[in-house]
Coordinates of N, CA and C and ligand atoms in Angstrom, one line a residue:
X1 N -0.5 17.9 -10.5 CA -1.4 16.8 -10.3 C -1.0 16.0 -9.1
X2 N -2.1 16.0 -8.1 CA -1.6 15.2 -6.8 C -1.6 13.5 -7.6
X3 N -0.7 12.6 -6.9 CA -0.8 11.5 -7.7 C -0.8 10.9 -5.9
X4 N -1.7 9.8 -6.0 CA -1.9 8.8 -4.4 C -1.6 6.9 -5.4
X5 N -0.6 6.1 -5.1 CA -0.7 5.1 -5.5 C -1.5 4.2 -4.4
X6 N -2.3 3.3 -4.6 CA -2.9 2.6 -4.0 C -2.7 1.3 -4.3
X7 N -2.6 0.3 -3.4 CA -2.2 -1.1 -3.5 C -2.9 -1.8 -2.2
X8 N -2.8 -3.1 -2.9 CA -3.2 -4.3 -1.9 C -2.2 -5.2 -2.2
X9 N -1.3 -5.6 -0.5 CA -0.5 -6.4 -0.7 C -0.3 -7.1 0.5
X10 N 0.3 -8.7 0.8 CA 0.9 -9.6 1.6 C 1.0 -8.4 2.3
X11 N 2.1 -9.3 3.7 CA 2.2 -8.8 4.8 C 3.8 -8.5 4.3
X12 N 4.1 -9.2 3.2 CA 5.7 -9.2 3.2 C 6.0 -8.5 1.7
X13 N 4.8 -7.9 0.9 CA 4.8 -6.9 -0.1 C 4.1 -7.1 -1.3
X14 N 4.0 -8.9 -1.2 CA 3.2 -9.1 -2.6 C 2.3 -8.5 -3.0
X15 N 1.7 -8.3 -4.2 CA 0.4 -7.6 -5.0 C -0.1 -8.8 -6.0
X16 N 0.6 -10.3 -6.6 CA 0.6 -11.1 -6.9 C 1.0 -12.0 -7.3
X17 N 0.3 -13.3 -7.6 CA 1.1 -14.5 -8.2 C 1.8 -14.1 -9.3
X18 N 2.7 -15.1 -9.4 CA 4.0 -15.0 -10.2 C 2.9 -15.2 -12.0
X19 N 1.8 -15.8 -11.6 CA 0.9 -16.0 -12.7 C -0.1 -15.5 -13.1
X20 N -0.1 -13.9 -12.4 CA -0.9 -12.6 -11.9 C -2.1 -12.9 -11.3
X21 N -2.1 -14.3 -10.7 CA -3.5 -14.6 -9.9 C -3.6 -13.4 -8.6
X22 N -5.1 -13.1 -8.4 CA -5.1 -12.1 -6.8 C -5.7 -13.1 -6.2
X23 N -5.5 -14.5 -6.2 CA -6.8 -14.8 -5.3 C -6.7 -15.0 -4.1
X24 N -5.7 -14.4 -2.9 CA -5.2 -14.9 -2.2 C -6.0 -13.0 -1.2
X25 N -6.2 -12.0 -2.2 CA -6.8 -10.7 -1.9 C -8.4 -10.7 -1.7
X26 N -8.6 -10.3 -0.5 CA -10.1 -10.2 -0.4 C -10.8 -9.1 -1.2
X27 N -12.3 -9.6 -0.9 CA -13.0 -8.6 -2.2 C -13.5 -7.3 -1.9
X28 N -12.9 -7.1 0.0 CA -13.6 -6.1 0.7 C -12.4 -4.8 0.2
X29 N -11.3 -5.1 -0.3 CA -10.3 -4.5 -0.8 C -11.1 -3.3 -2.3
X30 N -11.7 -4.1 -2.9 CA -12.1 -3.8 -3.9 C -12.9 -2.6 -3.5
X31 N -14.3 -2.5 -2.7 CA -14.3 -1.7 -2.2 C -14.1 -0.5 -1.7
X32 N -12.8 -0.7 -1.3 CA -12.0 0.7 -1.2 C -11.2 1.4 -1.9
X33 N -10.7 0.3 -3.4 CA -10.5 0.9 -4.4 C -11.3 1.9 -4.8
X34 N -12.6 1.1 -5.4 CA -14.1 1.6 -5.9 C -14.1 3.2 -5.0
X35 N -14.2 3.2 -3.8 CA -14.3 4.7 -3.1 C -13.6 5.5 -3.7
X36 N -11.9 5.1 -3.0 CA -11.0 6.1 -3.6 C -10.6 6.3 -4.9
X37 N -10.8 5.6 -6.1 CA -11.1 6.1 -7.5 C -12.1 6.8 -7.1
X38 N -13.1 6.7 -7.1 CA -14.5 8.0 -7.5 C -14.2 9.0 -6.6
X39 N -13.3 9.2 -5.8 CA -13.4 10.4 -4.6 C -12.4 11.4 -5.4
X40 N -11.1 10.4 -5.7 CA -10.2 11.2 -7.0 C -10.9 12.0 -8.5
X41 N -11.6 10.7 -8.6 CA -12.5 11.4 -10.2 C -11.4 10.6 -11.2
X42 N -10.6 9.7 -11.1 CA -9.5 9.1 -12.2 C -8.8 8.2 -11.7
X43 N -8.4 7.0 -12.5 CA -7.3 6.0 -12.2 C -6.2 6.0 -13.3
X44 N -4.8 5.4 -13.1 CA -4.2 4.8 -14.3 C -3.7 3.7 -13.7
X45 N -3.7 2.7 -14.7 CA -3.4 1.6 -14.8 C -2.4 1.1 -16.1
X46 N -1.5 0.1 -15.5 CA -0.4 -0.5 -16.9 C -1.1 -1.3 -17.5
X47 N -0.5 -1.4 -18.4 CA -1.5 -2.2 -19.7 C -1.9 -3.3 -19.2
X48 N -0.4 -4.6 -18.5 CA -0.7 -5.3 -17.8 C -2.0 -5.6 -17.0
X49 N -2.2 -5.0 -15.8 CA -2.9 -5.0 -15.0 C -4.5 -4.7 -15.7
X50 N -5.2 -4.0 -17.2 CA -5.7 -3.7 -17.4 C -5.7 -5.3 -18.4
X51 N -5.3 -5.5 -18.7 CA -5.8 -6.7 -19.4 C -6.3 -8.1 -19.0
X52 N -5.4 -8.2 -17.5 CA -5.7 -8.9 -16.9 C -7.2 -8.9 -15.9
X53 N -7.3 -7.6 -15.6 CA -8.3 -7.4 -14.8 C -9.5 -7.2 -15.8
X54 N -9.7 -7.5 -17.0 CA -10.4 -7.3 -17.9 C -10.8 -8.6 -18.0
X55 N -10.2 -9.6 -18.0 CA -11.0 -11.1 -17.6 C -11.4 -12.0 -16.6
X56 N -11.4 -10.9 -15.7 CA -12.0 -11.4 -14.7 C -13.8 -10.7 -14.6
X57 N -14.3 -12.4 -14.1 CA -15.4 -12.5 -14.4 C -16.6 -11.1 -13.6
X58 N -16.0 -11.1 -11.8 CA -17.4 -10.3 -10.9 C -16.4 -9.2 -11.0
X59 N -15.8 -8.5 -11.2 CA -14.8 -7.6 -10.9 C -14.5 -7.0 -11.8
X60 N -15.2 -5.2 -12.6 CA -14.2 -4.6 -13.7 C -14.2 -3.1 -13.2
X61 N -13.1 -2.8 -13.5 CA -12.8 -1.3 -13.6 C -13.7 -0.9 -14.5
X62 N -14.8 -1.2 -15.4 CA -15.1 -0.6 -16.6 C -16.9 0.3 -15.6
X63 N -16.8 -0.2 -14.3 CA -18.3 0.1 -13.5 C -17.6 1.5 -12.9
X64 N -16.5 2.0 -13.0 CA -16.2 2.6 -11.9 C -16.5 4.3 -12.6
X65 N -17.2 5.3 -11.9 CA -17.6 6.5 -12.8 C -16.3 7.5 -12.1
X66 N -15.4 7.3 -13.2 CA -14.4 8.0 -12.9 C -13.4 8.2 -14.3
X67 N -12.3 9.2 -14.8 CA -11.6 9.1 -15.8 C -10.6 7.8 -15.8
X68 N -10.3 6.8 -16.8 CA -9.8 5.4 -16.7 C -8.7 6.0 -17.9
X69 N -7.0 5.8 -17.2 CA -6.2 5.6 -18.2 C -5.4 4.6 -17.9
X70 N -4.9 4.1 -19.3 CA -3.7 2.9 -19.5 C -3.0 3.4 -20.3
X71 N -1.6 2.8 -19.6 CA -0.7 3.8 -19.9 C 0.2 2.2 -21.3
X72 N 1.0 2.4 -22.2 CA 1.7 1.6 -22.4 C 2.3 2.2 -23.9
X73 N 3.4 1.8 -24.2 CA 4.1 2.4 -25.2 C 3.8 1.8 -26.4
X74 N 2.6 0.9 -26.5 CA 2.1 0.5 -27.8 C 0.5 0.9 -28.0
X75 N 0.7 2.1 -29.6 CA -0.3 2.9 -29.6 C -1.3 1.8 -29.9
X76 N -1.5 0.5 -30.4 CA -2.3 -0.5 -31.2 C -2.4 -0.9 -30.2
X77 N -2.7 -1.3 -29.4 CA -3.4 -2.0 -28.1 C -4.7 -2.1 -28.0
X78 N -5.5 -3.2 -28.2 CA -7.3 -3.2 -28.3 C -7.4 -2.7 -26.9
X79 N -7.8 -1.9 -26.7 CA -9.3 -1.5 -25.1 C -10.2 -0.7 -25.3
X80 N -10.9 -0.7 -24.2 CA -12.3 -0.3 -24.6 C -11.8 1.0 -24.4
X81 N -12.9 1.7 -25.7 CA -12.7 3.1 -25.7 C -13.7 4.5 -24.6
X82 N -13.7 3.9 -23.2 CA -14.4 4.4 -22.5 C -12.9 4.8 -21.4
X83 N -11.9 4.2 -21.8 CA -10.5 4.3 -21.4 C -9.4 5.1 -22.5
X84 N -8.6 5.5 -21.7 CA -7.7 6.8 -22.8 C -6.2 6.1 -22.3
X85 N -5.7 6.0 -23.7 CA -4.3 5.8 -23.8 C -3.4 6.4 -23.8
X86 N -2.3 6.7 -23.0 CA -1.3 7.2 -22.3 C 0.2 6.5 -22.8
X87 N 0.9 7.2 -23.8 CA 2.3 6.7 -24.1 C 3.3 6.6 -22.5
X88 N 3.2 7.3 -21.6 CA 4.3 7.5 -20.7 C 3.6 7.5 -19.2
X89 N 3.9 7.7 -18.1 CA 3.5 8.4 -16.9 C 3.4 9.9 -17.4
X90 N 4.1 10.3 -18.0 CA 3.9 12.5 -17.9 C 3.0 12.2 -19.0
X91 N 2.4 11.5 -19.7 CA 1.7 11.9 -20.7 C 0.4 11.4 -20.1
X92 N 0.4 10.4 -19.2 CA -1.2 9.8 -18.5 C -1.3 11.3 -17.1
X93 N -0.3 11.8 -17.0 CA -0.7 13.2 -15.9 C -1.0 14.1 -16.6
X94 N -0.8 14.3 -17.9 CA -1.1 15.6 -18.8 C -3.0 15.7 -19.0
X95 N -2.8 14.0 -19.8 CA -4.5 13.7 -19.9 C -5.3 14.0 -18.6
X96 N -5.2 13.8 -17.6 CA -5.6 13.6 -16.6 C -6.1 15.2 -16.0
X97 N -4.9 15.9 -16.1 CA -5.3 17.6 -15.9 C -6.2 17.9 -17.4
X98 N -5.9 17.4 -18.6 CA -6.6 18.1 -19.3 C -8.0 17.3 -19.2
X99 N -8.3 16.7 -19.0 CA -10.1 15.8 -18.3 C -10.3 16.4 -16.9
X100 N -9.9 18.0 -16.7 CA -10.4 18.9 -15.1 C -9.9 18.2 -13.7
X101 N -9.1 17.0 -13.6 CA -8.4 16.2 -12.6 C -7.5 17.1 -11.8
X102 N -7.7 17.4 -10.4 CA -6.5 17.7 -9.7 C -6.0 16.7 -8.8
X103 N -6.2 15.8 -9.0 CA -5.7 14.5 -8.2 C -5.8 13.0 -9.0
X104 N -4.9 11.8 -9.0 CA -5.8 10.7 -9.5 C -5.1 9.6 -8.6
X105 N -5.8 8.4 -8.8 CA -5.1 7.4 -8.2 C -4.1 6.6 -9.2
X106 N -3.1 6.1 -8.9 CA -2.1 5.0 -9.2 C -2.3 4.0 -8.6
X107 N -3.0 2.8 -9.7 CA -3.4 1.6 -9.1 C -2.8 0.4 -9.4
X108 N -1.6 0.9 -9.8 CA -0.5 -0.7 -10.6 C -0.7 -1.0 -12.3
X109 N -0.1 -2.3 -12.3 CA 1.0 -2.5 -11.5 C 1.9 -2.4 -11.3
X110 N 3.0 -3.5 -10.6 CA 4.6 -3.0 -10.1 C 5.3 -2.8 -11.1
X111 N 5.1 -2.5 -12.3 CA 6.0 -2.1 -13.5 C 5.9 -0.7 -13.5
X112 N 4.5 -0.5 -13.7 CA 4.3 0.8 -13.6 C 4.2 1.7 -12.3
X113 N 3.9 1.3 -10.8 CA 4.4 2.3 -9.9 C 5.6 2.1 -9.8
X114 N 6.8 1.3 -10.0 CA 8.1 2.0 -10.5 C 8.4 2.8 -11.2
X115 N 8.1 2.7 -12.5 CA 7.9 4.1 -13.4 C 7.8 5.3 -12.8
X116 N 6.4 5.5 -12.1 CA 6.3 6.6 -11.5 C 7.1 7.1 -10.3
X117 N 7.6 5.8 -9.3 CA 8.1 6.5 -7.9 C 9.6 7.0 -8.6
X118 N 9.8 6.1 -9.4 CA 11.2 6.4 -10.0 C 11.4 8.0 -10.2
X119 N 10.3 8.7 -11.3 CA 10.6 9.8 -12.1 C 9.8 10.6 -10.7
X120 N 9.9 10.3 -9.6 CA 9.1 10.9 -8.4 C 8.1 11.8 -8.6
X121 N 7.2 11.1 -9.3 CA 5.3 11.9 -9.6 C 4.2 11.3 -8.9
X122 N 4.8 10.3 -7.6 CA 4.4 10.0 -6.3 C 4.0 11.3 -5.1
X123 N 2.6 10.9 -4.6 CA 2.8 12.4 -3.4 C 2.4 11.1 -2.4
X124 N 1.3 10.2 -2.2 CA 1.1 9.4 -1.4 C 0.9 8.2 -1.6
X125 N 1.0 7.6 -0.7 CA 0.6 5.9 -0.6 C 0.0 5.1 -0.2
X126 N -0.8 4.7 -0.5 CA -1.9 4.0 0.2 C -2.1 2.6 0.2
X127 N -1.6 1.8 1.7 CA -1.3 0.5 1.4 C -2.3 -0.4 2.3
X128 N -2.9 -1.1 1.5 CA -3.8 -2.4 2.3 C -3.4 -3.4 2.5
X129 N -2.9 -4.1 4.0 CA -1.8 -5.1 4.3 C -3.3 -5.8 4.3
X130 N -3.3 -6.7 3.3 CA -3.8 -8.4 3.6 C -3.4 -9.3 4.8
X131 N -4.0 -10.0 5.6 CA -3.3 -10.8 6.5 C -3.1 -12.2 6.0
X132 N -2.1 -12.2 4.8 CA -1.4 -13.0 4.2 C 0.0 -12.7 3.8
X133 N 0.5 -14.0 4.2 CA 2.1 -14.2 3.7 C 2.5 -15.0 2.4
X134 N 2.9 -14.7 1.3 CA 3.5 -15.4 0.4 C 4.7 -15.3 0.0
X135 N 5.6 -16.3 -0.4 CA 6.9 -16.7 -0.6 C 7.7 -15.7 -1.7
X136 N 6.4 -16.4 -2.9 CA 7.0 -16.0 -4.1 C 5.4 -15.2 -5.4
X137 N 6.2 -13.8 -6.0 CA 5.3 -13.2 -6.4 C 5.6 -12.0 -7.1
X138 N 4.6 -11.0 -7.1 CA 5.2 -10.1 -7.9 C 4.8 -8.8 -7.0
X139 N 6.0 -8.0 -7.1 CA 6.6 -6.9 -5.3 C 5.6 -6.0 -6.3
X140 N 5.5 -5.0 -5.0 CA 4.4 -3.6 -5.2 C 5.7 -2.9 -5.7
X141 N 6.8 -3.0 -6.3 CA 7.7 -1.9 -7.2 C 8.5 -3.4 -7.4
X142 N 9.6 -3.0 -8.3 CA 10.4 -3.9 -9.0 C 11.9 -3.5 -8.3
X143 N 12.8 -4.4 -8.5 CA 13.9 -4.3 -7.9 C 14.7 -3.1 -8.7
X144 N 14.5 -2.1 -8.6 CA 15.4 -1.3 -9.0 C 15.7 -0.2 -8.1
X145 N 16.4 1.1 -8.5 CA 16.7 1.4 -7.8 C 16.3 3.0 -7.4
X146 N 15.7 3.0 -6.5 CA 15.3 4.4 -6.2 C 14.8 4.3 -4.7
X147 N 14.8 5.5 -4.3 CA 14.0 5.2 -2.5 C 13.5 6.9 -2.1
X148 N 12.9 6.9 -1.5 CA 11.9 7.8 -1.0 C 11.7 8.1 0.2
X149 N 11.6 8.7 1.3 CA 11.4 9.1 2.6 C 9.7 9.2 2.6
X150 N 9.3 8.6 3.5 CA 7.6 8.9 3.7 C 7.7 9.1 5.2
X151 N 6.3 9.8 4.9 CA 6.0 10.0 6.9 C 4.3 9.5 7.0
X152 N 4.1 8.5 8.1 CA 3.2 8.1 8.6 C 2.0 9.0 8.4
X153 N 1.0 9.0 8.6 CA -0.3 9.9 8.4 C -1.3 9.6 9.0
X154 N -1.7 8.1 8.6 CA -3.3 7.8 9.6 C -3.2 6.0 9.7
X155 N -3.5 5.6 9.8 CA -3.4 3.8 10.2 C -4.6 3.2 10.6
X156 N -5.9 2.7 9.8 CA -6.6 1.9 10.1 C -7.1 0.5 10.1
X157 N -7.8 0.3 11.0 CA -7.9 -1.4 10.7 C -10.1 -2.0 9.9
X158 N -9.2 -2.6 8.3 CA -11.0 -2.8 8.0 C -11.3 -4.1 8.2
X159 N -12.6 -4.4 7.7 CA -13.2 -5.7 7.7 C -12.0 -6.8 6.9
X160 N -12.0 -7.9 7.2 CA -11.3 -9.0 6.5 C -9.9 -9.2 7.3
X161 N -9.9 -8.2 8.6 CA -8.2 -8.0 9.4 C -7.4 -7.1 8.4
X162 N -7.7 -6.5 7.1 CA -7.1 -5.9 6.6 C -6.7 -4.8 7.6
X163 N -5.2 -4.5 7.6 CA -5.0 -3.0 7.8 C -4.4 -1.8 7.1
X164 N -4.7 -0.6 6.8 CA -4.4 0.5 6.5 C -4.0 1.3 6.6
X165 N -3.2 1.8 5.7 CA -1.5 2.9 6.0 C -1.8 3.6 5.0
X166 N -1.9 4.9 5.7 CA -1.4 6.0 4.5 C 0.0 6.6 4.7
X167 N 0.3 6.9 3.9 CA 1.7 7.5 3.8 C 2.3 8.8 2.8
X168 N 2.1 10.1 3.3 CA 2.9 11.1 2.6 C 4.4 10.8 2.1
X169 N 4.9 11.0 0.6 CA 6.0 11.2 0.5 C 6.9 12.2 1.0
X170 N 7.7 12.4 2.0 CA 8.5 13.6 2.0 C 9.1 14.3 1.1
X171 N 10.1 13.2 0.6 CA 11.0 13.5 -0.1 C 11.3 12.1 -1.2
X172 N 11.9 12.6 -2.5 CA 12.4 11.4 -3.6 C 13.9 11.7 -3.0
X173 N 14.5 10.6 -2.9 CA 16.1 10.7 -2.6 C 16.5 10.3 -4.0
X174 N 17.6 11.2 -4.4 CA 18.3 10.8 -5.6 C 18.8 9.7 -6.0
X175 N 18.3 8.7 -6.7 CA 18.4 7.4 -7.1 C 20.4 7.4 -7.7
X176 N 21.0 6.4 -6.7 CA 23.0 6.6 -6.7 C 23.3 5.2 -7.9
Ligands
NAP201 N1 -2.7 -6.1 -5.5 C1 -2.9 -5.0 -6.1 O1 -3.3 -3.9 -5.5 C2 -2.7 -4.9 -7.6 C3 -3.0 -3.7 -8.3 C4 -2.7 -3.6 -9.6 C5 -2.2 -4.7 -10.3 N2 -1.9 -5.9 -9.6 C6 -1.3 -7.0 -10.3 O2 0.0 -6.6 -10.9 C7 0.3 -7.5 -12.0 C8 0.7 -6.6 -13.2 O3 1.8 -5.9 -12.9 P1 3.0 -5.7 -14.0 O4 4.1 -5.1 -13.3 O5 3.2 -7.1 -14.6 O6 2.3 -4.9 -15.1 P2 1.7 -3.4 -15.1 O7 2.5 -2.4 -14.3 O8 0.2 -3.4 -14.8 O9 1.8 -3.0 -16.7 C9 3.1 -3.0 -17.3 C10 3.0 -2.3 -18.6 O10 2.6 -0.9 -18.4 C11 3.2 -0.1 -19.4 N3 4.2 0.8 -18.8 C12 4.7 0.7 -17.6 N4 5.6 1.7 -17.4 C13 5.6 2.4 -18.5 C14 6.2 3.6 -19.0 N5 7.1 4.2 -18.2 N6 5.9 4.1 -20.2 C15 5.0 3.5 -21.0 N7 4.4 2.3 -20.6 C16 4.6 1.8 -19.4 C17 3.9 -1.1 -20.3 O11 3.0 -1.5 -21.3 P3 3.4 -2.0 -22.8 O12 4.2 -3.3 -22.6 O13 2.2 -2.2 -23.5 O14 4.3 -0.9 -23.4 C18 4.2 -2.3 -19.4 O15 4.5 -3.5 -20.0 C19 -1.0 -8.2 -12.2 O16 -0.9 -9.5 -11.7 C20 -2.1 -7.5 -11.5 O17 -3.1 -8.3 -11.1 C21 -2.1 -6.0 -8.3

């Protein structure tokens, strides 16, 4: 399973407020989520991020025609059943091949694309630099400890001054 994580973040890494507000993220972002989910055919998302983005009012993942997983280690979790529940990262890639997927996106959050880069089931990265700076917030991975070699790919610039980086993983470097 190709896995592409996708993010929208500050110039200095954020993805969000310390109080998981995005409002600081434009909506043209959205957008290009919306594409690259349906071009994949699937997303997963941490419980987090799915709960939160579930109350927000103009904005749901639930419009998007593509396979929707949330991943989280408690089987009792209310969500809608148009979404499939995933105990682990290998168990949201299992589902995902067994729903005909050879590719999905990784859409957060930074709990969970650590999970993943960590157990290295990362192939690419796809990062939308917002032309904003914030202090304090919550990083597109968590401080821990792992690192990766990537190589540049394509670089574009969209509407809002947003710009765009893709990035192949080369290699997972063995986490010391
Ligand atoms: N800017 C962006 O592009 C972007 C994108 C997505 C999200 N966000 C933001 O990111 C914030 C949420 O990030 P977050 O780090 O707090 O939460 P998160 O990564 O969305 O969700 C964390 C939860 O996912 C589950 N999980 C993670 N790793 C797991 C593993 N290895 N096995 C099983 N379950 C696992 C756990 O659920 P359980 O606790 O239920 O076990 C964990 O508590 C929100 O503010 C959201 O708005 C921003």
């Amino acid at each position: 399973m190709h896995v592409t994580l996708f993010m929208v973040q500050t110039i200095n890494g954020i993805i969000a407020r310390d109080d998981y507000e995005e409002d600081f993220i434009s909506e043209d972002n959205w957008t290009t989520l919306k594409k690259l989910v349906e071009e994949a055919g699937g997303f997963i998302i941490g419980r987090k991020t799915y709960e939160i983005v579930k109350k927000w009012k103009d904005l749901s993942f639930d419009n998007f025609k593509a396979i929707k997983i949330i991943v989280s280690k408690n089987k009792n979790i209310k969500y809608n059943k148009q979404y499939i529940l995933a105990g682990s990262p290998e168990e949201a890639l299992r589902v995902a091949k067994a729903s005909g997927l050879s590719k999905i996106l990784l859409i957060g959050g930074s709990t969970l694309n650590t999970s993943f880069i960590k157990k290295k089931l990362v192939d690419k990265i796809i990062i939308n630099i917002e032309p904003y700076v914030l202090g304090k917030g919550i990083r597109i991975f968590s401080e821990e400890n792992f690192e990766s070699k990537l190589k540049l790919l394509m670089m574009k610039k969209l509407k809002s001054g947003i710009i765009q980086l893709h990035y192949k993983i080369i290699r997972h470097n063995a986490c010391v």
